[in-house]
JSON list of C-alpha atoms in Angstrom, two decimals:
[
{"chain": "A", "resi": 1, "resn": "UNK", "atom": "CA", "xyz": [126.73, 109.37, 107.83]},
{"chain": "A", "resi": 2, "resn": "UNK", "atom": "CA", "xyz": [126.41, 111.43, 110.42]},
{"chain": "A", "resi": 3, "resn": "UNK", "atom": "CA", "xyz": [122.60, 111.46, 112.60]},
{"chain": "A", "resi": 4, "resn": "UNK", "atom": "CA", "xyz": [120.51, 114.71, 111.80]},
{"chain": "A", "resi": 5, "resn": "UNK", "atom": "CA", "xyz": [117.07, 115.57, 113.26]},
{"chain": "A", "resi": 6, "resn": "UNK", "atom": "CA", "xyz": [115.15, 116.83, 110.90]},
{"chain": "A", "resi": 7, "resn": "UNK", "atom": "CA", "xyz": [112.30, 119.63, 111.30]},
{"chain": "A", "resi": 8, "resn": "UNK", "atom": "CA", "xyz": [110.60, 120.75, 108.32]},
{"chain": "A", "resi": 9, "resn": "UNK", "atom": "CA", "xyz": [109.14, 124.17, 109.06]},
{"chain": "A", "resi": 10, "resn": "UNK", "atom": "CA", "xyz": [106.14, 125.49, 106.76]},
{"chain": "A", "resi": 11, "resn": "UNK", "atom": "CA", "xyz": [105.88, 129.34, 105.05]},
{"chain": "A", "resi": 12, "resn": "UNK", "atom": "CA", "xyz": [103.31, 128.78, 102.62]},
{"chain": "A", "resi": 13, "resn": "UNK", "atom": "CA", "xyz": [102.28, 132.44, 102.02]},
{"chain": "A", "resi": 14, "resn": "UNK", "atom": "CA", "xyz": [99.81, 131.75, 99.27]},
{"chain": "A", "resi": 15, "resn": "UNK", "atom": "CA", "xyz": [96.12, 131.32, 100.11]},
{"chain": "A", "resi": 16, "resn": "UNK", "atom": "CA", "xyz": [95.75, 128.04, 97.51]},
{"chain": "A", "resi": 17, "resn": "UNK", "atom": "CA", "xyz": [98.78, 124.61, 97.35]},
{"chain": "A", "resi": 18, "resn": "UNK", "atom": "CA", "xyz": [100.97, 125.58, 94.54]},
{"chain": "A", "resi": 19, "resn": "UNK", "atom": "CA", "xyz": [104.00, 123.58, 93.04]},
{"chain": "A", "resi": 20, "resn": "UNK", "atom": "CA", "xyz": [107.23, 124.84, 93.05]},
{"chain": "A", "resi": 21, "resn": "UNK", "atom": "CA", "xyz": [109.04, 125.14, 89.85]},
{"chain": "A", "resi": 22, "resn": "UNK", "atom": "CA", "xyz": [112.90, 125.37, 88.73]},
{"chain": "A", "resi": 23, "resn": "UNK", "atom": "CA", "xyz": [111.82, 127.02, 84.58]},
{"chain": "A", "resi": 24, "resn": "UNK", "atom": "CA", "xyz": [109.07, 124.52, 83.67]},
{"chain": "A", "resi": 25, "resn": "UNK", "atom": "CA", "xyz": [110.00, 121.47, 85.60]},
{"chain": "A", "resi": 26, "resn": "UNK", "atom": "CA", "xyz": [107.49, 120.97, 88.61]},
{"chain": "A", "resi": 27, "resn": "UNK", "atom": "CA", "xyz": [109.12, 120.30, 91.81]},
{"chain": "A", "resi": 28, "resn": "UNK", "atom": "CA", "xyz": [106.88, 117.09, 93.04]},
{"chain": "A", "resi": 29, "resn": "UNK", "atom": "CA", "xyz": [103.20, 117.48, 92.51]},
{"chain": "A", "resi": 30, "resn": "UNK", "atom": "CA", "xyz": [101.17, 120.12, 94.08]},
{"chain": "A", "resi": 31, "resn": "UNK", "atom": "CA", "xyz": [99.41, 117.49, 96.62]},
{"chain": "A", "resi": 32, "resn": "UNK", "atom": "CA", "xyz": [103.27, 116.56, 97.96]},
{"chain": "A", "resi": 33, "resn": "UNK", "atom": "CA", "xyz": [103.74, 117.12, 101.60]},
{"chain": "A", "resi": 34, "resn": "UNK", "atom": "CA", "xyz": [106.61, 119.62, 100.56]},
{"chain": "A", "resi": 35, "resn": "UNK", "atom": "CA", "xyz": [103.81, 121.96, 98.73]},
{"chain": "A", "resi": 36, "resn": "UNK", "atom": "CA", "xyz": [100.70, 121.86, 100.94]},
{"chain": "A", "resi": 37, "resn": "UNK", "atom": "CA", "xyz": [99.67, 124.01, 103.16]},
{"chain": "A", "resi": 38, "resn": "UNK", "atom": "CA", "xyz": [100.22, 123.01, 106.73]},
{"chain": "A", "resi": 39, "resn": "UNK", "atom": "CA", "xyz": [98.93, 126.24, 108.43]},
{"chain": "A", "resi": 40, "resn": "UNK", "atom": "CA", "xyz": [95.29, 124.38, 109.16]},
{"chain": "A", "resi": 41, "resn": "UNK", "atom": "CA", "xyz": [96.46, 120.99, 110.13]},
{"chain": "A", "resi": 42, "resn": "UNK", "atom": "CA", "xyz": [96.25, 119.80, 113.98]},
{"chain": "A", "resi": 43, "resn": "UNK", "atom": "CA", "xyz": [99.56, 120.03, 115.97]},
{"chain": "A", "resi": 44, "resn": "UNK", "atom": "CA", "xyz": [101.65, 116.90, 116.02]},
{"chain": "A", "resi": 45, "resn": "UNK", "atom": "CA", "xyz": [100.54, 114.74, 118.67]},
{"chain": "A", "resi": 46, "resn": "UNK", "atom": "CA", "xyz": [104.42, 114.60, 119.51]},
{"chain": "A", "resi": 47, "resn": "UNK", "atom": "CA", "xyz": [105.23, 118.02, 119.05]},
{"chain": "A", "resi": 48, "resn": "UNK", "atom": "CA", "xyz": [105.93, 119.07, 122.76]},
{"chain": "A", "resi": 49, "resn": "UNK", "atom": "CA", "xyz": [108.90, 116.43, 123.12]},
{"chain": "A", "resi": 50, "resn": "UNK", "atom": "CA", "xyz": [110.15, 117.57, 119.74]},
{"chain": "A", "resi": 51, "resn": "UNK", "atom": "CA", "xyz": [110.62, 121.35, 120.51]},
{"chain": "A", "resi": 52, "resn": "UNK", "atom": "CA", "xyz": [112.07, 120.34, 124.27]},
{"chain": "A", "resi": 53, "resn": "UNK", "atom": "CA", "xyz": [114.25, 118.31, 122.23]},
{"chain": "A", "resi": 54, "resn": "UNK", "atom": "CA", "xyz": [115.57, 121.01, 120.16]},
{"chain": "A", "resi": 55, "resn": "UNK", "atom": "CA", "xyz": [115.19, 123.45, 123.23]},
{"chain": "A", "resi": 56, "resn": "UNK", "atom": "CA", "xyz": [112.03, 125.84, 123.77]},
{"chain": "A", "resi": 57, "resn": "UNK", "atom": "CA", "xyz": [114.27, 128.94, 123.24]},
{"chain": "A", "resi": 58, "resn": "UNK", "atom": "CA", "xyz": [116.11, 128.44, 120.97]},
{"chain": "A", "resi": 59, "resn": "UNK", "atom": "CA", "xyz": [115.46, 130.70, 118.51]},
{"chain": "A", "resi": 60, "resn": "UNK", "atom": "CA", "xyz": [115.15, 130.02, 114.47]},
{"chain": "A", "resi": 61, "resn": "UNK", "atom": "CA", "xyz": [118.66, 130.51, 112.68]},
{"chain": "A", "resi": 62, "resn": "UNK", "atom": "CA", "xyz": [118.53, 130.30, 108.85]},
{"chain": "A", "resi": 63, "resn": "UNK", "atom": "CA", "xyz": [122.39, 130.90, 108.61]},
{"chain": "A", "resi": 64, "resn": "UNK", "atom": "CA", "xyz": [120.71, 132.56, 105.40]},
{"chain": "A", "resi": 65, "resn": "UNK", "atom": "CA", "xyz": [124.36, 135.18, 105.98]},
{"chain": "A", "resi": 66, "resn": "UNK", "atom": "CA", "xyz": [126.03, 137.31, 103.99]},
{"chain": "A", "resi": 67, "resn": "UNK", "atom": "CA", "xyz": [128.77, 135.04, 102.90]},
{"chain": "A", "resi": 68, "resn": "UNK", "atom": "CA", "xyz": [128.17, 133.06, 99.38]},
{"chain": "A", "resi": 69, "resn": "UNK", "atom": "CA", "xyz": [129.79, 130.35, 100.51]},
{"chain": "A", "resi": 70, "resn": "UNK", "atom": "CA", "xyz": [127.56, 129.17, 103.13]},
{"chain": "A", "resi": 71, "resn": "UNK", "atom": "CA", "xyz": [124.62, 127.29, 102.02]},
{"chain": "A", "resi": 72, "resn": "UNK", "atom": "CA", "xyz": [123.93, 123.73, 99.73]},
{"chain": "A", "resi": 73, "resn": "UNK", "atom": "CA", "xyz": [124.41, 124.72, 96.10]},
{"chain": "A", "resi": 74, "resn": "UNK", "atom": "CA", "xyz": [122.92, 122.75, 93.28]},
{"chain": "A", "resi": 75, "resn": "UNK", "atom": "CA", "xyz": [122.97, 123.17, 89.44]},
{"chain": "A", "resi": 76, "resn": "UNK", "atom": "CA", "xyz": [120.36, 122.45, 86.90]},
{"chain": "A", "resi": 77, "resn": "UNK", "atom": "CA", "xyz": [120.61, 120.64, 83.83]},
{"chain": "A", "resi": 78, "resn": "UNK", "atom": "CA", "xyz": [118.63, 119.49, 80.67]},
{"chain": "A", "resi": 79, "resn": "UNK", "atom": "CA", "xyz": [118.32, 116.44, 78.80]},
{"chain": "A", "resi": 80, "resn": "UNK", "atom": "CA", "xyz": [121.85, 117.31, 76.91]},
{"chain": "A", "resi": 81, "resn": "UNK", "atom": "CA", "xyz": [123.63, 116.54, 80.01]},
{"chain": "A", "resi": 82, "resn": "UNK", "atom": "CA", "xyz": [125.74, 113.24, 79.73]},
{"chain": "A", "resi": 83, "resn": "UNK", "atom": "CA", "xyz": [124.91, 109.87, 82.48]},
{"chain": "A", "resi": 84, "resn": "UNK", "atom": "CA", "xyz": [128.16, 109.49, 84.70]},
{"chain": "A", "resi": 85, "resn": "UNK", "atom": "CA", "xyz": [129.41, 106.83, 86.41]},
{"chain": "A", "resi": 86, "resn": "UNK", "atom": "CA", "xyz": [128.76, 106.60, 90.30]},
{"chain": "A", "resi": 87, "resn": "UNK", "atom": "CA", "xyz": [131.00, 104.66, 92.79]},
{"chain": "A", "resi": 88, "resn": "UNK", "atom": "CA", "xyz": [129.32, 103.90, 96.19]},
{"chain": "A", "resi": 89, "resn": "UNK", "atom": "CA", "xyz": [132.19, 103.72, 99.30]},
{"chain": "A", "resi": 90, "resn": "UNK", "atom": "CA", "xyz": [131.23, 100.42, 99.93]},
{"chain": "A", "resi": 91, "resn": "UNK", "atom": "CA", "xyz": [132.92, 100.31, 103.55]},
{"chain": "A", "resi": 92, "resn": "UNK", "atom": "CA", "xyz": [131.80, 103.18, 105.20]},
{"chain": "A", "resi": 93, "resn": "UNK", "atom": "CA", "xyz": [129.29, 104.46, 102.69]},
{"chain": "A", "resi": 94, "resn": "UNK", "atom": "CA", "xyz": [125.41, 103.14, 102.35]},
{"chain": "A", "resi": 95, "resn": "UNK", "atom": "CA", "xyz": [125.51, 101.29, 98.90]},
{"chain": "A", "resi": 96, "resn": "UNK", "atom": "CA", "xyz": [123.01, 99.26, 99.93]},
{"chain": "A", "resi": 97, "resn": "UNK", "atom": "CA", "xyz": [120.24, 102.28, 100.22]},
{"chain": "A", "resi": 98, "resn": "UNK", "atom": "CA", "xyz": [121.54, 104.43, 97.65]},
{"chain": "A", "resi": 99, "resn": "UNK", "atom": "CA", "xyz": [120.51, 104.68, 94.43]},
{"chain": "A", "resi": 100, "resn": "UNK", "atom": "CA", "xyz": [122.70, 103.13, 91.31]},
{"chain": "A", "resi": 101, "resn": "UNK", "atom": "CA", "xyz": [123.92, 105.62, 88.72]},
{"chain": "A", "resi": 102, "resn": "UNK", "atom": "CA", "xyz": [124.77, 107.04, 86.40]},
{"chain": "A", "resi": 103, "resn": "UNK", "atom": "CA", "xyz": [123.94, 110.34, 86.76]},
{"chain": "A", "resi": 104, "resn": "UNK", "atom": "CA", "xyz": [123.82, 113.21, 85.12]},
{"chain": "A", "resi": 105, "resn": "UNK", "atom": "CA", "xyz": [125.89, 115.35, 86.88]},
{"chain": "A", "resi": 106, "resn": "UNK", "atom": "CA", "xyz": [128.34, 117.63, 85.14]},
{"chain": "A", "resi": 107, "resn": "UNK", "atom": "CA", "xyz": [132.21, 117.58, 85.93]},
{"chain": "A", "resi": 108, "resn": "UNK", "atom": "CA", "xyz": [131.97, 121.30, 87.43]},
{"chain": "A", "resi": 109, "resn": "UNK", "atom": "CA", "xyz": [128.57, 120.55, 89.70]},
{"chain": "A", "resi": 110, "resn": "UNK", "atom": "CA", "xyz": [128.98, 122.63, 92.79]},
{"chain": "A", "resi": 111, "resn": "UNK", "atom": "CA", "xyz": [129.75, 120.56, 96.15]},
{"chain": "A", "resi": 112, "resn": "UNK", "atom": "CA", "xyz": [128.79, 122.39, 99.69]},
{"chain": "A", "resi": 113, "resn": "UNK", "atom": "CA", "xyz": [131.34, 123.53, 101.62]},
{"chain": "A", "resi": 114, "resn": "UNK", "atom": "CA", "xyz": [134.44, 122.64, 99.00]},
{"chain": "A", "resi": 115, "resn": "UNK", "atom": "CA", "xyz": [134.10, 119.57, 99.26]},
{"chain": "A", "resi": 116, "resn": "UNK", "atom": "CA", "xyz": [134.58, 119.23, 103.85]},
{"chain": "A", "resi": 117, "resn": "UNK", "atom": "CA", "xyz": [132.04, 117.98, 105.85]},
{"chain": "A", "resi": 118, "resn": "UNK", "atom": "CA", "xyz": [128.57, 116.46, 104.01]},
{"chain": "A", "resi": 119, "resn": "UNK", "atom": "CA", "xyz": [129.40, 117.86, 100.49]},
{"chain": "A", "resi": 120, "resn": "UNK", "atom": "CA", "xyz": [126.36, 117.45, 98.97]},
{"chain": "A", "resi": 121, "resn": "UNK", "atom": "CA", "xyz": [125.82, 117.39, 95.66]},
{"chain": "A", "resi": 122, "resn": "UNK", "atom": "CA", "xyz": [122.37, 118.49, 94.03]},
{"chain": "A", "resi": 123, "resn": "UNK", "atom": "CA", "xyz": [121.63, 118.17, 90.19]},
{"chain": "A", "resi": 124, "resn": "UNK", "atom": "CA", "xyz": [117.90, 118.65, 89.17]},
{"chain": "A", "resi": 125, "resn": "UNK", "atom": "CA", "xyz": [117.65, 117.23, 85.65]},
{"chain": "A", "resi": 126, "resn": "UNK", "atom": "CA", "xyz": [114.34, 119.69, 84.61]},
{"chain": "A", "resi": 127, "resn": "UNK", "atom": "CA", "xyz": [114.09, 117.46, 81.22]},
{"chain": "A", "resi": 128, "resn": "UNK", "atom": "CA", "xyz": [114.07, 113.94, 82.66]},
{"chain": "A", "resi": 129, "resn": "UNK", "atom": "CA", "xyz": [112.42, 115.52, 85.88]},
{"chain": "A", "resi": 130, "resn": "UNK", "atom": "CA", "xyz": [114.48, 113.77, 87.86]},
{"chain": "A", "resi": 131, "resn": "UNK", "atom": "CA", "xyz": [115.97, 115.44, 91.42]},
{"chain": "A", "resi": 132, "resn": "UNK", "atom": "CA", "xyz": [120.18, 113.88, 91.99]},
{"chain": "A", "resi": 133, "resn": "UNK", "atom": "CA", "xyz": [121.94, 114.08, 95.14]},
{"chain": "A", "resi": 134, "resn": "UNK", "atom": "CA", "xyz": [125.37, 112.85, 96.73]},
{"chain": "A", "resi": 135, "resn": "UNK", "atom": "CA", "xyz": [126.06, 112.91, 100.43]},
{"chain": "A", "resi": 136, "resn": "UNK", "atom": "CA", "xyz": [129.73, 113.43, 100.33]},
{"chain": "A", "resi": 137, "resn": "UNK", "atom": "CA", "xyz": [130.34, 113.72, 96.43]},
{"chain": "A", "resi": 138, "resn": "UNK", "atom": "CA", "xyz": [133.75, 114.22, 95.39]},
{"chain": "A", "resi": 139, "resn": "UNK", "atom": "CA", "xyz": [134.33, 114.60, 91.64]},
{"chain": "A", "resi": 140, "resn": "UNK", "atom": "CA", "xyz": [136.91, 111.38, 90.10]},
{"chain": "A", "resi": 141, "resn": "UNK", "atom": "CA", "xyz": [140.61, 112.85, 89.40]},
{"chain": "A", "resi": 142, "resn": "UNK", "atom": "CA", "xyz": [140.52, 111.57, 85.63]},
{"chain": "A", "resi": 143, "resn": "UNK", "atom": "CA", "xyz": [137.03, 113.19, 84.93]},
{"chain": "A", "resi": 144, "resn": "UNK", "atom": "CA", "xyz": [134.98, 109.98, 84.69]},
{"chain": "A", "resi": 145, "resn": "UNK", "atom": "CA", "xyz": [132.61, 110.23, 87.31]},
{"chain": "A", "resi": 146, "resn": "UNK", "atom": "CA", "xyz": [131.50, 110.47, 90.82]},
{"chain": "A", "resi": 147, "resn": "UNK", "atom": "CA", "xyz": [132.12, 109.33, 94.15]},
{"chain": "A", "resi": 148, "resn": "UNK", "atom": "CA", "xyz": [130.16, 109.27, 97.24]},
{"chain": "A", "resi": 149, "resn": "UNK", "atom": "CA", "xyz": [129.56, 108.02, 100.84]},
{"chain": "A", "resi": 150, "resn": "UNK", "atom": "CA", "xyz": [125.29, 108.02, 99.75]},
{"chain": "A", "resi": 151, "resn": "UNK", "atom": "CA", "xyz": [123.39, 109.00, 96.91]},
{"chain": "A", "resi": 152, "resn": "UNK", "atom": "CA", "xyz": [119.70, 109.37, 96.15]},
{"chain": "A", "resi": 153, "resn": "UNK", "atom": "CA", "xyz": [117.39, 109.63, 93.34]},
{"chain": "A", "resi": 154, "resn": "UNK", "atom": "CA", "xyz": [113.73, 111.12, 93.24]},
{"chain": "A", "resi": 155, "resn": "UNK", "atom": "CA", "xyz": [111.40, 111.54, 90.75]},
{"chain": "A", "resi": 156, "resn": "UNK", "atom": "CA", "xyz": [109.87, 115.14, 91.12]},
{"chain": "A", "resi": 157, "resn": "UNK", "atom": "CA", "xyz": [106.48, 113.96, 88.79]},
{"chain": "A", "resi": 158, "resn": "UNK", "atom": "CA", "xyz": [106.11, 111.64, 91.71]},
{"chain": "A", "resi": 159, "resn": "UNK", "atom": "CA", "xyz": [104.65, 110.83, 95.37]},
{"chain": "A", "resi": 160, "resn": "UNK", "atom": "CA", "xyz": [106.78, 107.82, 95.62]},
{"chain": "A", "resi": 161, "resn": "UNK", "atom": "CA", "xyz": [109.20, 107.39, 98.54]},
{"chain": "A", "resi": 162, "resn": "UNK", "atom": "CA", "xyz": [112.19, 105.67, 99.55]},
{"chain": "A", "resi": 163, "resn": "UNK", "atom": "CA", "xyz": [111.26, 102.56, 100.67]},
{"chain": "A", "resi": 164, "resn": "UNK", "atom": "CA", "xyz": [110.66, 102.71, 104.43]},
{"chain": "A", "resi": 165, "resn": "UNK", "atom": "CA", "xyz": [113.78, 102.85, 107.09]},
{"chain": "A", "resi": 166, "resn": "UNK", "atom": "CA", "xyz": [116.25, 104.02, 104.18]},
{"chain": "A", "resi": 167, "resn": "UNK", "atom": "CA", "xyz": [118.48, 106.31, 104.44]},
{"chain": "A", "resi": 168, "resn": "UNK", "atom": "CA", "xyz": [118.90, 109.69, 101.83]},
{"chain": "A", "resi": 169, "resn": "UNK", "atom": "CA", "xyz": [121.64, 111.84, 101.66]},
{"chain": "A", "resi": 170, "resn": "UNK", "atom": "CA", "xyz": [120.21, 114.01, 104.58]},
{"chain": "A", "resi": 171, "resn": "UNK", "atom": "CA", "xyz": [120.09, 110.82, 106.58]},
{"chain": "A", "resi": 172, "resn": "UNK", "atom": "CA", "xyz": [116.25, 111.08, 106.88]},
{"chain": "A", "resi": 173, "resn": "UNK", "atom": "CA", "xyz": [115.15, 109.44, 103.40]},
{"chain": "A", "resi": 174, "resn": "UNK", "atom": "CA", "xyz": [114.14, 112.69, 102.13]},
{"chain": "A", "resi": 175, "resn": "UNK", "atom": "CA", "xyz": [115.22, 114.75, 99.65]},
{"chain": "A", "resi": 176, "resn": "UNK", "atom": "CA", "xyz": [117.12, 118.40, 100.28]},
{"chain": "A", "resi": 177, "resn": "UNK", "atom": "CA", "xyz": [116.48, 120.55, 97.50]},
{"chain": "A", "resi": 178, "resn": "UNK", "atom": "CA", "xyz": [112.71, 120.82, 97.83]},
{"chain": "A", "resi": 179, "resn": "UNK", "atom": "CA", "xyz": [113.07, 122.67, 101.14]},
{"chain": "A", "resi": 180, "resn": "UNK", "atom": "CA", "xyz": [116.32, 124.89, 100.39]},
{"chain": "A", "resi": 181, "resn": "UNK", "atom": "CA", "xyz": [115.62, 128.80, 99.84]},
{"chain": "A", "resi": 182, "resn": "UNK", "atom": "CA", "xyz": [116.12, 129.30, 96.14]},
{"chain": "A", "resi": 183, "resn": "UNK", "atom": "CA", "xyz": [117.48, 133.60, 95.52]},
{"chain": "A", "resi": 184, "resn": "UNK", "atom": "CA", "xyz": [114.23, 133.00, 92.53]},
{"chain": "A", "resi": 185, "resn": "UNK", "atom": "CA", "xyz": [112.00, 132.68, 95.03]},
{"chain": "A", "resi": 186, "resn": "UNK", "atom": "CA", "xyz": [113.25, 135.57, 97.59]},
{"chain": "A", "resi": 187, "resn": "UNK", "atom": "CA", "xyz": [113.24, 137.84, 94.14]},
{"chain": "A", "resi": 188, "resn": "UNK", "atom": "CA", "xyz": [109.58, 136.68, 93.54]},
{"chain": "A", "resi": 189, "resn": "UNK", "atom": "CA", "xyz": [108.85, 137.81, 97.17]},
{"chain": "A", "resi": 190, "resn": "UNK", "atom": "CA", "xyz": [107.18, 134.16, 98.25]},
{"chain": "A", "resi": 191, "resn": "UNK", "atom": "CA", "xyz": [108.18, 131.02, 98.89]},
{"chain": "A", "resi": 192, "resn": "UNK", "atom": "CA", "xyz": [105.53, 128.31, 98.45]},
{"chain": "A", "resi": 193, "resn": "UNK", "atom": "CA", "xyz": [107.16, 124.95, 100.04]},
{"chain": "A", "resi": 194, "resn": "UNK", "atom": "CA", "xyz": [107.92, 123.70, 102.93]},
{"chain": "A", "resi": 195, "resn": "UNK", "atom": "CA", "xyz": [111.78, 125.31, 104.37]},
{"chain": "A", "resi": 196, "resn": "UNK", "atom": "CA", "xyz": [114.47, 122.37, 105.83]},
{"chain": "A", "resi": 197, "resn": "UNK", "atom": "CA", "xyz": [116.58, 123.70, 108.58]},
{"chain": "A", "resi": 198, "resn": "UNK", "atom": "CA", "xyz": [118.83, 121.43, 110.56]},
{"chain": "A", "resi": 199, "resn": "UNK", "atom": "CA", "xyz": [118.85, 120.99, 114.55]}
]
């Protein structure tokens, strides 16, 4: 898996922590790093070598565009939706830090990009409340499953982490989805969560 640094930048807009939702299922609970407000907090005692690191002009780039395409895609699903099997690459994939499935991730789940480059896979179960990702995910031939170089679980009624030093399918043992820009949320006119951007 390739090596990421990971910045998680913070545009809470409302004046109290709220939780973000996908219908009724809570996305983590509203004390969860990815739904507090950091506005208030002190400055990382690091934070000078981390923006010289990324480069003190650089300037933000979403890559929000105009073509549908771009982005991580991810479907939602209820309890209805069948438990797949999951194969781990066990040579050059992580099956010793990812989680065991099955999943529940239906045959026609979006995968970024086609399918090139980190084709994630994102499935948030909003019965089970349960949040499903593949790093790499490619869908089996005969219709039985999954494949995938990593994959992660994470329970979004929960605080609980990955235990310490693993790896996630954003190589930094946290989860994507809670920090994507959802179009519900630009329609609503806030977002409430923390945003993930890659440098």
């Amino acid at each position: 898996m390739k090596t990421l640094s990971l910045l998680f930048l913070a545009f809470l807009l409302s004046t109290a922590a709220s939780t973000q939702t996908v219908g009724t299922c809570k996305i983590f609970p509203p004390n969860n790093p990815w739904n507090v407000r950091v506005d208030s907090l002190p400055v990382h005692w690091n934070s000078d070598k981390y923006v010289a690191s990324v480069g003190a002009t650089t300037h933000f780039h979403p890559d929000f565009g105009s073509d549908p395409s771009y982005g991580i895609p991810w479907v939602a699903v209820n309890g209805s939706q069948a438990f797949v099997p999951l194969v781990i690459d066990s040579i050059n994939g992580f099956p010793g830090q990812s989680d065991p499935g099955p999943m529940p991730i239906p045959p026609n789940a979006p995968i970024e990009g086609g399918g090139v480059g980190d084709a994630h896979v994102l499935v948030v179960d909003t019965s089970n409340h349960h949040l499903y990702e593949l790093y790499q995910g490619v869908k089996d031939t005969n219709d039985n499953g999954w494949a995938a170089t990593s994959s992660a679980i994470f329970a979004l009624d929960s605080n609980n982490y990955r235990p310490d030093s693993w790896t996630s399918c954003d190589a930094a043992g946290l989860p994507i989805f809670p920090g994507l820009v959802r179009l519900d949320e630009c329609k609503a006119g806030e977002i409430k969560h923390a945003l993930r951007f890659t440098v």
